[in-house]
Coordinates of C-alpha atoms and ligand atoms in Angstrom, one line a residue:
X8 CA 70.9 -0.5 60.1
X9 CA 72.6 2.7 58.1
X10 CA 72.0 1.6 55.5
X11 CA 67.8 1.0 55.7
X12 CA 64.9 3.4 55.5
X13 CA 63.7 3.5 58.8
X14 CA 59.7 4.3 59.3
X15 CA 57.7 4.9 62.4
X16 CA 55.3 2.1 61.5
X17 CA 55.8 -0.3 58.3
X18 CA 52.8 -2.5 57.2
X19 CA 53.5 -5.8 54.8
X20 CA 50.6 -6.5 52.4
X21 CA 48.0 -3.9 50.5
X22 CA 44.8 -6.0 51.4
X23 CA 42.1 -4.4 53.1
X24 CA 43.5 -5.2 56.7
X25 CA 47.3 -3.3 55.2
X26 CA 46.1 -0.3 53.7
X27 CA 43.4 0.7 55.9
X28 CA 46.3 0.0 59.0
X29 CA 48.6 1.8 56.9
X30 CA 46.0 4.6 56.4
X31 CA 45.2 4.8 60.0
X32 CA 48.5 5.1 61.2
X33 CA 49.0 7.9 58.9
X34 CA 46.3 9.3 60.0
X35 CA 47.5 9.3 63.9
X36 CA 50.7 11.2 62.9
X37 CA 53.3 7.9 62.0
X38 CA 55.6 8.0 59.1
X39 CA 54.1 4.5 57.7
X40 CA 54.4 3.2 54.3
X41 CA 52.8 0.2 52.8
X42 CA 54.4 -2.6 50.9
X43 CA 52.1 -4.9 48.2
X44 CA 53.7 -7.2 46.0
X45 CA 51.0 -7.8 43.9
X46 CA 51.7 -4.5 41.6
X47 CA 47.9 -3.6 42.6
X48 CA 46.5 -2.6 45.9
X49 CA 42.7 -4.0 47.4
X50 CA 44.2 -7.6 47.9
X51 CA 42.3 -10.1 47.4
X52 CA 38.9 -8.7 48.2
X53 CA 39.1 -5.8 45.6
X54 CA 41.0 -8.3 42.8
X55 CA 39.5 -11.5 43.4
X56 CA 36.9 -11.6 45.7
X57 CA 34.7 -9.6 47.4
X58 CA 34.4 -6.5 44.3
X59 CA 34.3 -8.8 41.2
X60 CA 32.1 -11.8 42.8
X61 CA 29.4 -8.8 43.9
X62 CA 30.0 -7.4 40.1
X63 CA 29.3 -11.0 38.8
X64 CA 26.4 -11.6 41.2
X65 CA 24.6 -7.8 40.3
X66 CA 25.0 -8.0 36.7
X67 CA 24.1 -12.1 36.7
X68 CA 20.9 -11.4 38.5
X69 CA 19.7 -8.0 36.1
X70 CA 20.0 -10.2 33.1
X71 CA 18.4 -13.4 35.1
X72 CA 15.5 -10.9 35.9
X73 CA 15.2 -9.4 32.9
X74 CA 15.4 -12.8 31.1
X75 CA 12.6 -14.7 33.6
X76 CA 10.7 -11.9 35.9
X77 CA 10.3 -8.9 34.2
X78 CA 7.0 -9.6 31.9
X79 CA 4.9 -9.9 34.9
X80 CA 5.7 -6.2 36.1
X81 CA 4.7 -4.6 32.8
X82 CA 7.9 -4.6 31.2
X83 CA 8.6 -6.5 27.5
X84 CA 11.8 -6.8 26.4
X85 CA 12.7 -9.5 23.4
X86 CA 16.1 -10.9 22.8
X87 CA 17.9 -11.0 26.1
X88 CA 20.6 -12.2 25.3
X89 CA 23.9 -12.7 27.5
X90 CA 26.8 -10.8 26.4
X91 CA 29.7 -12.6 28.5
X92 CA 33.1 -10.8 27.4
X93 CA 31.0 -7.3 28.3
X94 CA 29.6 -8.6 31.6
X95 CA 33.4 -9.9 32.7
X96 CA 34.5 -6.1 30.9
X97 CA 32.2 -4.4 33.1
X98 CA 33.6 -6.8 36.3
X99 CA 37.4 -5.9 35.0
X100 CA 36.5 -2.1 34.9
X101 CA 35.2 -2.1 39.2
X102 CA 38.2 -3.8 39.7
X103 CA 40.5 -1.4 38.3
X104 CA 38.6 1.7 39.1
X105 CA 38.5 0.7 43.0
X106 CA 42.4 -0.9 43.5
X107 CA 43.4 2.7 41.5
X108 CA 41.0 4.5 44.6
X109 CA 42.9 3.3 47.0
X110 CA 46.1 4.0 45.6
X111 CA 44.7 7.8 45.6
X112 CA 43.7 7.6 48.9
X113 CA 47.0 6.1 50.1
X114 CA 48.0 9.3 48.5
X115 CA 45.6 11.3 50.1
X116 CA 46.5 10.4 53.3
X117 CA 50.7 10.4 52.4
X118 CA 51.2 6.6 52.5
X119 CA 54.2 5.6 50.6
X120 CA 53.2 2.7 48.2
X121 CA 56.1 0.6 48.3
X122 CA 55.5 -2.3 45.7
X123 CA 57.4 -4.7 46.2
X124 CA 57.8 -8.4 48.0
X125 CA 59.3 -7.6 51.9
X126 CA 60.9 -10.4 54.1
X127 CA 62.5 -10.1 57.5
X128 CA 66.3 -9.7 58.0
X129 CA 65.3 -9.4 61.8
X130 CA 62.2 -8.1 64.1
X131 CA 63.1 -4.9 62.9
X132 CA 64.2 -5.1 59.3
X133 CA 63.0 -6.2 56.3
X134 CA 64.4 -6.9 52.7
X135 CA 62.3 -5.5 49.3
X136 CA 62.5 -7.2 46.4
X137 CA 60.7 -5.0 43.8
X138 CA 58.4 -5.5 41.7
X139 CA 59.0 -5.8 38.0
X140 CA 57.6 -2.9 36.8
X141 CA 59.6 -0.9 39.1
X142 CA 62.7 1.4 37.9
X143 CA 64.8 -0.6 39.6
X144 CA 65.1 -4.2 40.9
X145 CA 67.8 -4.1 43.3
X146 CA 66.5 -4.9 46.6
X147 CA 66.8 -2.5 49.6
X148 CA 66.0 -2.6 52.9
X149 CA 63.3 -0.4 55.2
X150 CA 63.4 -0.8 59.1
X151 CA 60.9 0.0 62.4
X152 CA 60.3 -1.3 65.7
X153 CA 56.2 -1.7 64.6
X154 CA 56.0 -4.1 61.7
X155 CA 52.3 -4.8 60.8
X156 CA 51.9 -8.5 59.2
X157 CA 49.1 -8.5 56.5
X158 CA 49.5 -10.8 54.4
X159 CA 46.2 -12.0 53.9
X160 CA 44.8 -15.6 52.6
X161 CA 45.3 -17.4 49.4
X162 CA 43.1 -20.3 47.6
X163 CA 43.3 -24.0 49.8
X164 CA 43.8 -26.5 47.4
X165 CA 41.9 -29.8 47.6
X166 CA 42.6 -31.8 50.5
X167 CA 45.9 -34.8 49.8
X168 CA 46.1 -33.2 46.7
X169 CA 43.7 -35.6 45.1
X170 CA 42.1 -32.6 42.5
X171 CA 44.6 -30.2 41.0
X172 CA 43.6 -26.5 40.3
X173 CA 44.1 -25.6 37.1
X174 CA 41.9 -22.8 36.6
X175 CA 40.7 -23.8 32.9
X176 CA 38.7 -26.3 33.8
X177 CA 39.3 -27.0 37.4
X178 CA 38.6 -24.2 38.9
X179 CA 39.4 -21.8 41.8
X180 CA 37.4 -18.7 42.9
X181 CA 39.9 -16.9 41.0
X182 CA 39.5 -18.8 38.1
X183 CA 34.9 -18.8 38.4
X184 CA 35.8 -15.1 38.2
X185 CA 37.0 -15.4 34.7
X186 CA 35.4 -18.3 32.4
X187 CA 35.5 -17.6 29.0
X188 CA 32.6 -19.1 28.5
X189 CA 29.5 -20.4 30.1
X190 CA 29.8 -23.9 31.2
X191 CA 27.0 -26.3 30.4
X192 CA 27.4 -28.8 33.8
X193 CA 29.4 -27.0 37.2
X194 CA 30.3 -28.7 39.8
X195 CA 31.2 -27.0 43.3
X196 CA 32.7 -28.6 45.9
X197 CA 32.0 -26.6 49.2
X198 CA 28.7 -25.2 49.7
X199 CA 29.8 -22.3 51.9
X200 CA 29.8 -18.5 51.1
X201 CA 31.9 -18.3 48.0
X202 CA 30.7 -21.8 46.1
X203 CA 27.3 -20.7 47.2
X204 CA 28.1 -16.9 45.6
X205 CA 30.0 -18.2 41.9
X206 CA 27.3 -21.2 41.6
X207 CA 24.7 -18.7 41.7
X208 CA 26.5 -16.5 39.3
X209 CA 27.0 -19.5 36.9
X210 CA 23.9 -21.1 37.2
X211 CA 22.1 -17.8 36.6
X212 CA 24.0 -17.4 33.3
X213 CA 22.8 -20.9 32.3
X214 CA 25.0 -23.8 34.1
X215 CA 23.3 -26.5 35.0
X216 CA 25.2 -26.3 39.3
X217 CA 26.0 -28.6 41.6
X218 CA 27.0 -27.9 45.1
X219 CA 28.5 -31.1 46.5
X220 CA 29.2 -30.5 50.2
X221 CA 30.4 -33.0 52.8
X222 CA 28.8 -31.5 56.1
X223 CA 24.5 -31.8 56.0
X224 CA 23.6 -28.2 55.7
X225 CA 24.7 -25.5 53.3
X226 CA 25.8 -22.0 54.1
X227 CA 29.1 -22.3 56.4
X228 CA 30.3 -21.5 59.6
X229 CA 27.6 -20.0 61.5
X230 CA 24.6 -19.8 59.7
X231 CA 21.5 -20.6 61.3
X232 CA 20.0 -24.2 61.1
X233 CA 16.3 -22.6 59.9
X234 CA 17.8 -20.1 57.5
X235 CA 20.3 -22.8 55.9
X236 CA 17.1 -25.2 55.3
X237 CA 15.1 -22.2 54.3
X238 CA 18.3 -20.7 52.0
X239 CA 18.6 -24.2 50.1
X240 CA 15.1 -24.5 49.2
X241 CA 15.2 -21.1 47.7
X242 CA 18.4 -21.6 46.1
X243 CA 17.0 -25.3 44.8
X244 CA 13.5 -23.7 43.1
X245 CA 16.4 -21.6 41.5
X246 CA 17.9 -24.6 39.5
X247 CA 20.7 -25.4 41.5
X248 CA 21.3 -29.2 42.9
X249 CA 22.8 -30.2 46.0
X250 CA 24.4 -33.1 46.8
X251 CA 24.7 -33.0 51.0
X252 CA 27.0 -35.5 53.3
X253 CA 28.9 -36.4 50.4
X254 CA 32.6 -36.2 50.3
X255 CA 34.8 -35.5 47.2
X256 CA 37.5 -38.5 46.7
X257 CA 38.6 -37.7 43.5
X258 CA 38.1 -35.8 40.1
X259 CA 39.6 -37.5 36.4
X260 CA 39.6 -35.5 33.4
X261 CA 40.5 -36.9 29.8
X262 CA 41.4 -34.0 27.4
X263 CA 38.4 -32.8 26.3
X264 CA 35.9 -35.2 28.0
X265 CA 33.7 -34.1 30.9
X266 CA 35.0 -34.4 34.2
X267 CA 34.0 -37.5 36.4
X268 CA 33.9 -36.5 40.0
X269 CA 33.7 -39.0 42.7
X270 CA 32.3 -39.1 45.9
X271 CA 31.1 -41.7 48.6
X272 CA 28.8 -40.1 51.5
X273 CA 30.3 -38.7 54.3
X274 CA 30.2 -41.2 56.9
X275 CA 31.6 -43.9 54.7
X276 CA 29.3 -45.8 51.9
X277 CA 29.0 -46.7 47.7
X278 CA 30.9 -44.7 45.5
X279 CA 29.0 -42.0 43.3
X280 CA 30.0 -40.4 40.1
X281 CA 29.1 -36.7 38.7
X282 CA 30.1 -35.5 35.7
X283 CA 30.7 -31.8 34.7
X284 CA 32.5 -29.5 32.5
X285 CA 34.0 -27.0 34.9
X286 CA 34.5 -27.8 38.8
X287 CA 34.6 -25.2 41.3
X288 CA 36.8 -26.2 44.0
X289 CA 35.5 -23.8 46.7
X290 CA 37.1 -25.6 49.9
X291 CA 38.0 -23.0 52.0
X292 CA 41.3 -20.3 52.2
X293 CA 44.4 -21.1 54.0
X294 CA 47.2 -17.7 55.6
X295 CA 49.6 -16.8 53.3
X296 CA 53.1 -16.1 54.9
X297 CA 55.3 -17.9 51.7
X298 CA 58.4 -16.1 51.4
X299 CA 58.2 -13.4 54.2
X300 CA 60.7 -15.3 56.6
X301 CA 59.0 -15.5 59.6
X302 CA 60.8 -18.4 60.6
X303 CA 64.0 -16.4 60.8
X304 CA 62.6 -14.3 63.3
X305 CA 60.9 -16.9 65.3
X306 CA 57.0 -15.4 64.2
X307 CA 55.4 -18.7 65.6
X308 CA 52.4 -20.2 63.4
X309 CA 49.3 -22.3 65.1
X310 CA 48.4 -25.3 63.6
X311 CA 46.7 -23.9 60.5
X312 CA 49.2 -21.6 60.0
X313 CA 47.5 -18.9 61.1
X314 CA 49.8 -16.0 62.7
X315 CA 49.7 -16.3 67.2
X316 CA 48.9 -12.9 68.4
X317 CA 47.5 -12.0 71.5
X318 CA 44.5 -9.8 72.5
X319 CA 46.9 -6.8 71.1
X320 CA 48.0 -8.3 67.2
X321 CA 51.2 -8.9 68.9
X322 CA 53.0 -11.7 67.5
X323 CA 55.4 -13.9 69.4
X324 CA 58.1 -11.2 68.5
X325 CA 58.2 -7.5 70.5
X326 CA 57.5 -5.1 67.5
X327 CA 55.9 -7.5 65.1
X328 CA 51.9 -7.6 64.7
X329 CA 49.6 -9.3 62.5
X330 CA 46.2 -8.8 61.4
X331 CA 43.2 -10.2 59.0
X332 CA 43.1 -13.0 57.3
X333 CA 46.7 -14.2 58.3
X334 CA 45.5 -14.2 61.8
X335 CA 42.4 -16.5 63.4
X336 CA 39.1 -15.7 63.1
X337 CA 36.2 -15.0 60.0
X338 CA 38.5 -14.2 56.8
X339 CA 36.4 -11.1 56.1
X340 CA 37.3 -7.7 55.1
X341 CA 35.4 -6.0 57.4
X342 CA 36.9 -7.5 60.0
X343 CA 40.3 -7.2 58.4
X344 CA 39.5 -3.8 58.1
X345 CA 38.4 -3.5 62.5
X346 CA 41.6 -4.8 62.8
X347 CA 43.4 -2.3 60.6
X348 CA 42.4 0.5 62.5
X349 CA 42.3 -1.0 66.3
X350 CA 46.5 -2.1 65.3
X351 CA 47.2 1.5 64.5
X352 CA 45.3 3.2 67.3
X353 CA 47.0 0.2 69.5
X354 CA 50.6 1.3 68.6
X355 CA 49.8 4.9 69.0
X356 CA 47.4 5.3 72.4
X357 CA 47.6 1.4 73.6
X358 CA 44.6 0.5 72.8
X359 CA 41.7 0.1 69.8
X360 CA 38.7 -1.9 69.6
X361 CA 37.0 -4.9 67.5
X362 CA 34.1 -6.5 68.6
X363 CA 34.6 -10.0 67.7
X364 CA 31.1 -10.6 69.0
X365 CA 29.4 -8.4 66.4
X366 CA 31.1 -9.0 63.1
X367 CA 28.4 -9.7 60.1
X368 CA 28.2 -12.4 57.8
X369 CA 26.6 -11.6 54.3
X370 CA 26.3 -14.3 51.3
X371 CA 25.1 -12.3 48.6
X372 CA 22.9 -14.5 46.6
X373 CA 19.4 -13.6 45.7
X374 CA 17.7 -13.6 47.8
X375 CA 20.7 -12.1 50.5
X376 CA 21.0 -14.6 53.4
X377 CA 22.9 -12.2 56.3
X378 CA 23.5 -12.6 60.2
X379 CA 25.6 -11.4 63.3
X380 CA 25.6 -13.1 66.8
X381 CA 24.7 -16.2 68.1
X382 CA 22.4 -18.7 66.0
X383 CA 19.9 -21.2 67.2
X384 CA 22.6 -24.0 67.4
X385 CA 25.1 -21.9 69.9
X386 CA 22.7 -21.1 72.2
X387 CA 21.3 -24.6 73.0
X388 CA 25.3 -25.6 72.9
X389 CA 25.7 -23.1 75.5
X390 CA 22.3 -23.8 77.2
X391 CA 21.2 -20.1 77.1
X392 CA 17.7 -20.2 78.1
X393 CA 16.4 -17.7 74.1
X394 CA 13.4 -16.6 72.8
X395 CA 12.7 -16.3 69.0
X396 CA 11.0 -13.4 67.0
X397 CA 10.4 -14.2 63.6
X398 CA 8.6 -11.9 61.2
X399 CA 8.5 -13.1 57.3
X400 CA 8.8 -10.7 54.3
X401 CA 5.5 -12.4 53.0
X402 CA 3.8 -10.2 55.9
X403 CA 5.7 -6.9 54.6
X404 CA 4.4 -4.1 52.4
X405 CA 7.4 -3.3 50.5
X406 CA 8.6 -6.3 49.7
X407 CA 5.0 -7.2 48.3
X408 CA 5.1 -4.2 46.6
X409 CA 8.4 -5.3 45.0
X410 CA 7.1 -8.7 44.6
X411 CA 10.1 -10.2 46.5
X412 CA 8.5 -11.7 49.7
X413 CA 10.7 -15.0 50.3
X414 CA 12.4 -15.2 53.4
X415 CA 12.1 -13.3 57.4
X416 CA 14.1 -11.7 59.5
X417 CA 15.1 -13.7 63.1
X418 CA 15.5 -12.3 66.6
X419 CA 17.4 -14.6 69.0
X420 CA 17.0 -12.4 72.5
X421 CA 17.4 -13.5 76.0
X422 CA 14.7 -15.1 78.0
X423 CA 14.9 -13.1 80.6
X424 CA 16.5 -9.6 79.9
X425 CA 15.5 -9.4 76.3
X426 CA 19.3 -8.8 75.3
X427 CA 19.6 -9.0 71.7
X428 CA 21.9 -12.4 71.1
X429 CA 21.4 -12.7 67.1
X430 CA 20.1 -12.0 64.0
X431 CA 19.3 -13.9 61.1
X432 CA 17.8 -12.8 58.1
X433 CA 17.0 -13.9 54.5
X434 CA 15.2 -12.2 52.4
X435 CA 15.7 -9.1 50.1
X436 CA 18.1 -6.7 51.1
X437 CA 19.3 -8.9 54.1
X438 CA 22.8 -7.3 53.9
X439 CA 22.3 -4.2 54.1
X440 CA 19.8 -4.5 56.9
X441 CA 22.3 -6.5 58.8
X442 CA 24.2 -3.2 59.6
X443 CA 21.1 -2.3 62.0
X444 CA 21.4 -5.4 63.6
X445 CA 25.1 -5.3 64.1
X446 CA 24.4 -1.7 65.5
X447 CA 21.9 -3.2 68.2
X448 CA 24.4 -5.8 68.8
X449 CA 27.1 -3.6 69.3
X450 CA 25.2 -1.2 71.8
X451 CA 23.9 -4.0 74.0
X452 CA 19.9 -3.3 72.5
X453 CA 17.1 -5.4 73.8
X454 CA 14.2 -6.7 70.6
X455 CA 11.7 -3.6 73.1
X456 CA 15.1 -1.2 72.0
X457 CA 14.5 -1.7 68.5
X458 CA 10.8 -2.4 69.0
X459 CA 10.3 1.2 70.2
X460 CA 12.6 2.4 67.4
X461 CA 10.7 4.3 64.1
X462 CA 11.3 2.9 60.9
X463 CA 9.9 4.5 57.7
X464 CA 6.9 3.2 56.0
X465 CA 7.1 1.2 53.9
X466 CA 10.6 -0.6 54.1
X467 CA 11.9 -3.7 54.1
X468 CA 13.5 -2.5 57.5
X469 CA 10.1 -2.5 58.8
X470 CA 10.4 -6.2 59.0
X471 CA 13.3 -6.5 61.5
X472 CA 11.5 -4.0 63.6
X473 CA 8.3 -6.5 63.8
X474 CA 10.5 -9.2 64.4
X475 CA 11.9 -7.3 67.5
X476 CA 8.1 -6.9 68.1
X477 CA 7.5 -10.8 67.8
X478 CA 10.4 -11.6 70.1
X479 CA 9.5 -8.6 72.6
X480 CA 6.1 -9.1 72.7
X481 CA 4.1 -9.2 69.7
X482 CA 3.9 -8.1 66.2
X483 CA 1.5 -6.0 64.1
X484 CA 1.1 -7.5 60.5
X485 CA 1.5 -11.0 60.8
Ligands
FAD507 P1 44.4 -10.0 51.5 O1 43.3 -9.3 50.9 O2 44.7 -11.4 51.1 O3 45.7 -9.1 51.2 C1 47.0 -9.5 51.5 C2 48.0 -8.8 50.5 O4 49.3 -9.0 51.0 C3 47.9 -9.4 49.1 O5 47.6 -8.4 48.2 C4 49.3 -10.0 48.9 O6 49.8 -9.8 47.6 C5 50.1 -9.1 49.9 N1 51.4 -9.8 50.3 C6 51.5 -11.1 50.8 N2 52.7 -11.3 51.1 C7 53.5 -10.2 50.9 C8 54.8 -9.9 51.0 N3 55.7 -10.7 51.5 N4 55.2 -8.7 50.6 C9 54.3 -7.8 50.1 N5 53.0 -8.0 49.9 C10 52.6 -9.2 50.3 N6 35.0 -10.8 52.4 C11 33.9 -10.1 52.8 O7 33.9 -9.5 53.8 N7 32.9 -9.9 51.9 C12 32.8 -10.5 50.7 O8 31.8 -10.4 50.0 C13 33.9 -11.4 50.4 N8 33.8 -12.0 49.2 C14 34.9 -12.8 48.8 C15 34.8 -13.5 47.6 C16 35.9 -14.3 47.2 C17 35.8 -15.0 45.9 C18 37.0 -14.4 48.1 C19 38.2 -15.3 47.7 C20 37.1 -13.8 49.3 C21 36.0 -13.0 49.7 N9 36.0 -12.3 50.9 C22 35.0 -11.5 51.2 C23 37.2 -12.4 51.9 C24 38.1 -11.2 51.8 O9 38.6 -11.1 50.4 C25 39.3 -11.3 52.7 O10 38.8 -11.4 54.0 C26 40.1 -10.0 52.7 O11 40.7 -9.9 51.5 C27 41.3 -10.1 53.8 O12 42.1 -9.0 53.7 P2 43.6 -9.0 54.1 O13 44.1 -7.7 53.9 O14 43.8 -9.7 55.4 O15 44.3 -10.0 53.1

């Protein structure tokens, strides 16, 4: 309309999936601002989740250390004590000095930061309400024929509404970021990557954790049936209790008392009670698309509410796309980010690229459990015919010489063409090794590709290379 701004390209949400689009599209030439209600940009990996909860996780396991494993490598320190307003400072001060980055780079790169909260008018128009720290709060209107949903994810609460988030005591992710102080009993319900990530943090600080999760293994989506067994021994010799096949019914709490948290097993059985002072309800993440008014323009949802698109971010609506975690697939930022750039290249040259096939999964505990491709459990599903190369740190200089040797790196390759089809890894370091995996993945590498490959001496690295050795033909040190 006359009266609107109109852009080349807008994109709707500041999360990792919007700026980086809105980045990229800048970078191809398009006049494309980016709109965050919020009043900060990073969404919700940069304010609560992916930077704080690695802050927490780092700083958690130096004082850990330093408190229980640093006598035995020559180094006496007395009084380690746990400072928890600094170590939540310190968590505060990434936060703020990585969602003020990317507002200079969307600078850099001449991306308008609109902040405000947009909704459609049409396929082509949407309304701004600003936000309240802007000079003005009358809302205006901004138009294109490319509108890029991003919207992102927000907290699920507990199934039927049974436990209510309150964030004091009855926690979110969110809220695990930010406790005051540090609670004697935890309860998590959901042993996947985040209640796995803030029980770690907790219990490392002093909680006494436990993971209550209703399927039989630990570890989410994905994971490989060896590494989850192997990942909730190492996470049980930690201190942390798990309570498997049990199912959450119900949590009461009486003013000050401890909470009482019920469960029955999974498959139906007698009732069990838990009590604890601060419950993690780590259940999973549900799209967020409150208030943008998709259903004016007929933007049709599936039945998670997850935005339709097809194999191009397009929506149901000509003009309008959607990307990361408002769309299917692993809510991660890295893949948000894929996405990000493949939508802008799409709308400029018609095409871009994410490999859905070769997107990483990291939990970052201690040790890191990482993996990318198939695990053991999809191949026998799909009745590929694998073979496994396995190579444990216990076998590997450096991590001997760092006296971290739990864990091994896992090759899933095909039988008969030695096709790299997955990696698994725990162990030290397991997510940033990952990346070479991913690469391999990505490329099409047999276990002889990376076999043959040179990698410095001595590494941890040099572990996945045996383990291409094992499953190739054999390895060296073990
Ligand atoms: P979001 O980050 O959710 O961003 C969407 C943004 O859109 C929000 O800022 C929101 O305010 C804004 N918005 C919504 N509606 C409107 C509107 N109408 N107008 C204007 N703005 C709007 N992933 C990893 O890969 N690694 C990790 O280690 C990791 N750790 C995590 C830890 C925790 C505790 C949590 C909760 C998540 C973690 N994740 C991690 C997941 C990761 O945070 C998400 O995958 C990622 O943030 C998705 O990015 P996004 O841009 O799609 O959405």
């Amino acid at each position: 309309t006359e009266s609107s701004q109109s852009y080349d390209v807008i994109v709707v949400g500041g999360g990792i999936a919007g700026y980086v689009a809105a980045i990229k599209a800048s970078q191809l030439g398009f006049k494309a601002p980016c709109v965050e209600k919020r009043g900060t940009l990073g969404g919700t990996c940069l304010n609560v989740g992916c930077i704080p909860s690695k802050a927490m996780l780092n700083n958690s396991h130096l004082y850990h250390q330093t408190k229980h494993d640093i006598k035995a490598r020559g180094i006496e320190v007395s009084d380690v004590t746990l400072n928890l307003p600094a170590m939540l400072k310190a968590k505060d001060k990434a936060v703020f000095n990585l969602t003020r980055g990317v507002e200079g780079l969307l600078k850099a790169n001449k991306v308008d930061y609109i902040q405000g909260a947009a909704s459609f008018l049409s396929p082509s128009l949407l309304s701004i309400t600003p936000n309240q720290n802007q000079p003005s709060d009358n809302p205006f209107q901004i138009s294109s024929s490319n509108i890029i949903i991003a919207t992102g994810s927000e907290v699920a609460p507990f199934p039927g509404g049974a436990i209510t988030i309150d964030e004091e005591r009855i926690v979110s992710s969110t809220g695990a970021l930010e406790l005051k102080s540090v609670p004697k009993k935890m309860a998590v319900i959901g042993g996947g990557i985040i209640g796995l990530e803030m029980g770690s943090v907790w219990s490392r600080l002093g909680a006494e954790v436990t993971v209550i999760e209703y399927l039989g293994a630990i570890g989410g989506a994905g994971i490989d049936g060896e590494v989850a067994k192997q990942f909730q021994k190492t996470l049980t010799k930690q201190g942390l209790k798990f309570k498997l096949n049990a199912k959450v019914t119900s949590a009461s709490s009486n003013g000050g008392d401890p909470i009482s948290i019920y469960t029955e097993p999974s498959n139906g059985g007698a009732q069990d009670v838990l009590e604890a002072d601060v419950v993690l309800v780590a259940v999973g993440r549900r799209p967020y698309t409150a208030g943008l008014g998709l259903e004016k323009i007929g933007v049709d949802l599936d039945s998670k509410g997850r935005v339709i698109i097809d194999d191009q971010f397009n929506t149901t609506v000509p003009g309008v796309r959607a990307i990361g975690d408002v769309i299917a697939g692993p809510m991660l930022a890295h893949k948000a980010e894929d996405e990000g750039i493949a939508v802008a290249e799409i709308i400029k040259k018609g095409h871009g690229h994410v490999n859905y096939e070769a997107i990483p999964s990291v939990v970052y505990t201690h040790p890191e459990v990482a993996w990318v491709g198939k695990n053991e459990e999809d191949l026998k599903k799909m009745g590929v015919s694998y073979k496994v190369g396995k190579f444990p740190f216990l076998a590997n200089s450096r991590a001997k010489t760092n006296g971290e040797t739990e864990g091994f790196v896992k090759f899933l390759t095909d039988k008969d063409t030695d096709k790299i089809l997955g990696v698994h890894i725990i162990g030290p370091n397991a997510g940033e090794m990952i990346a070479e995996a991913t690469l391999a993945l990505e490329y099409g590498a047999s276990a002889e590709d990376v076999a043959r490959t040179s990698h410095a001496h001595p590494t941890l690295a040099e572990a996945f290379k045996e383990a291409a050795m094992a499953a190739y033909s054999k390895p060296i040190h073990f």
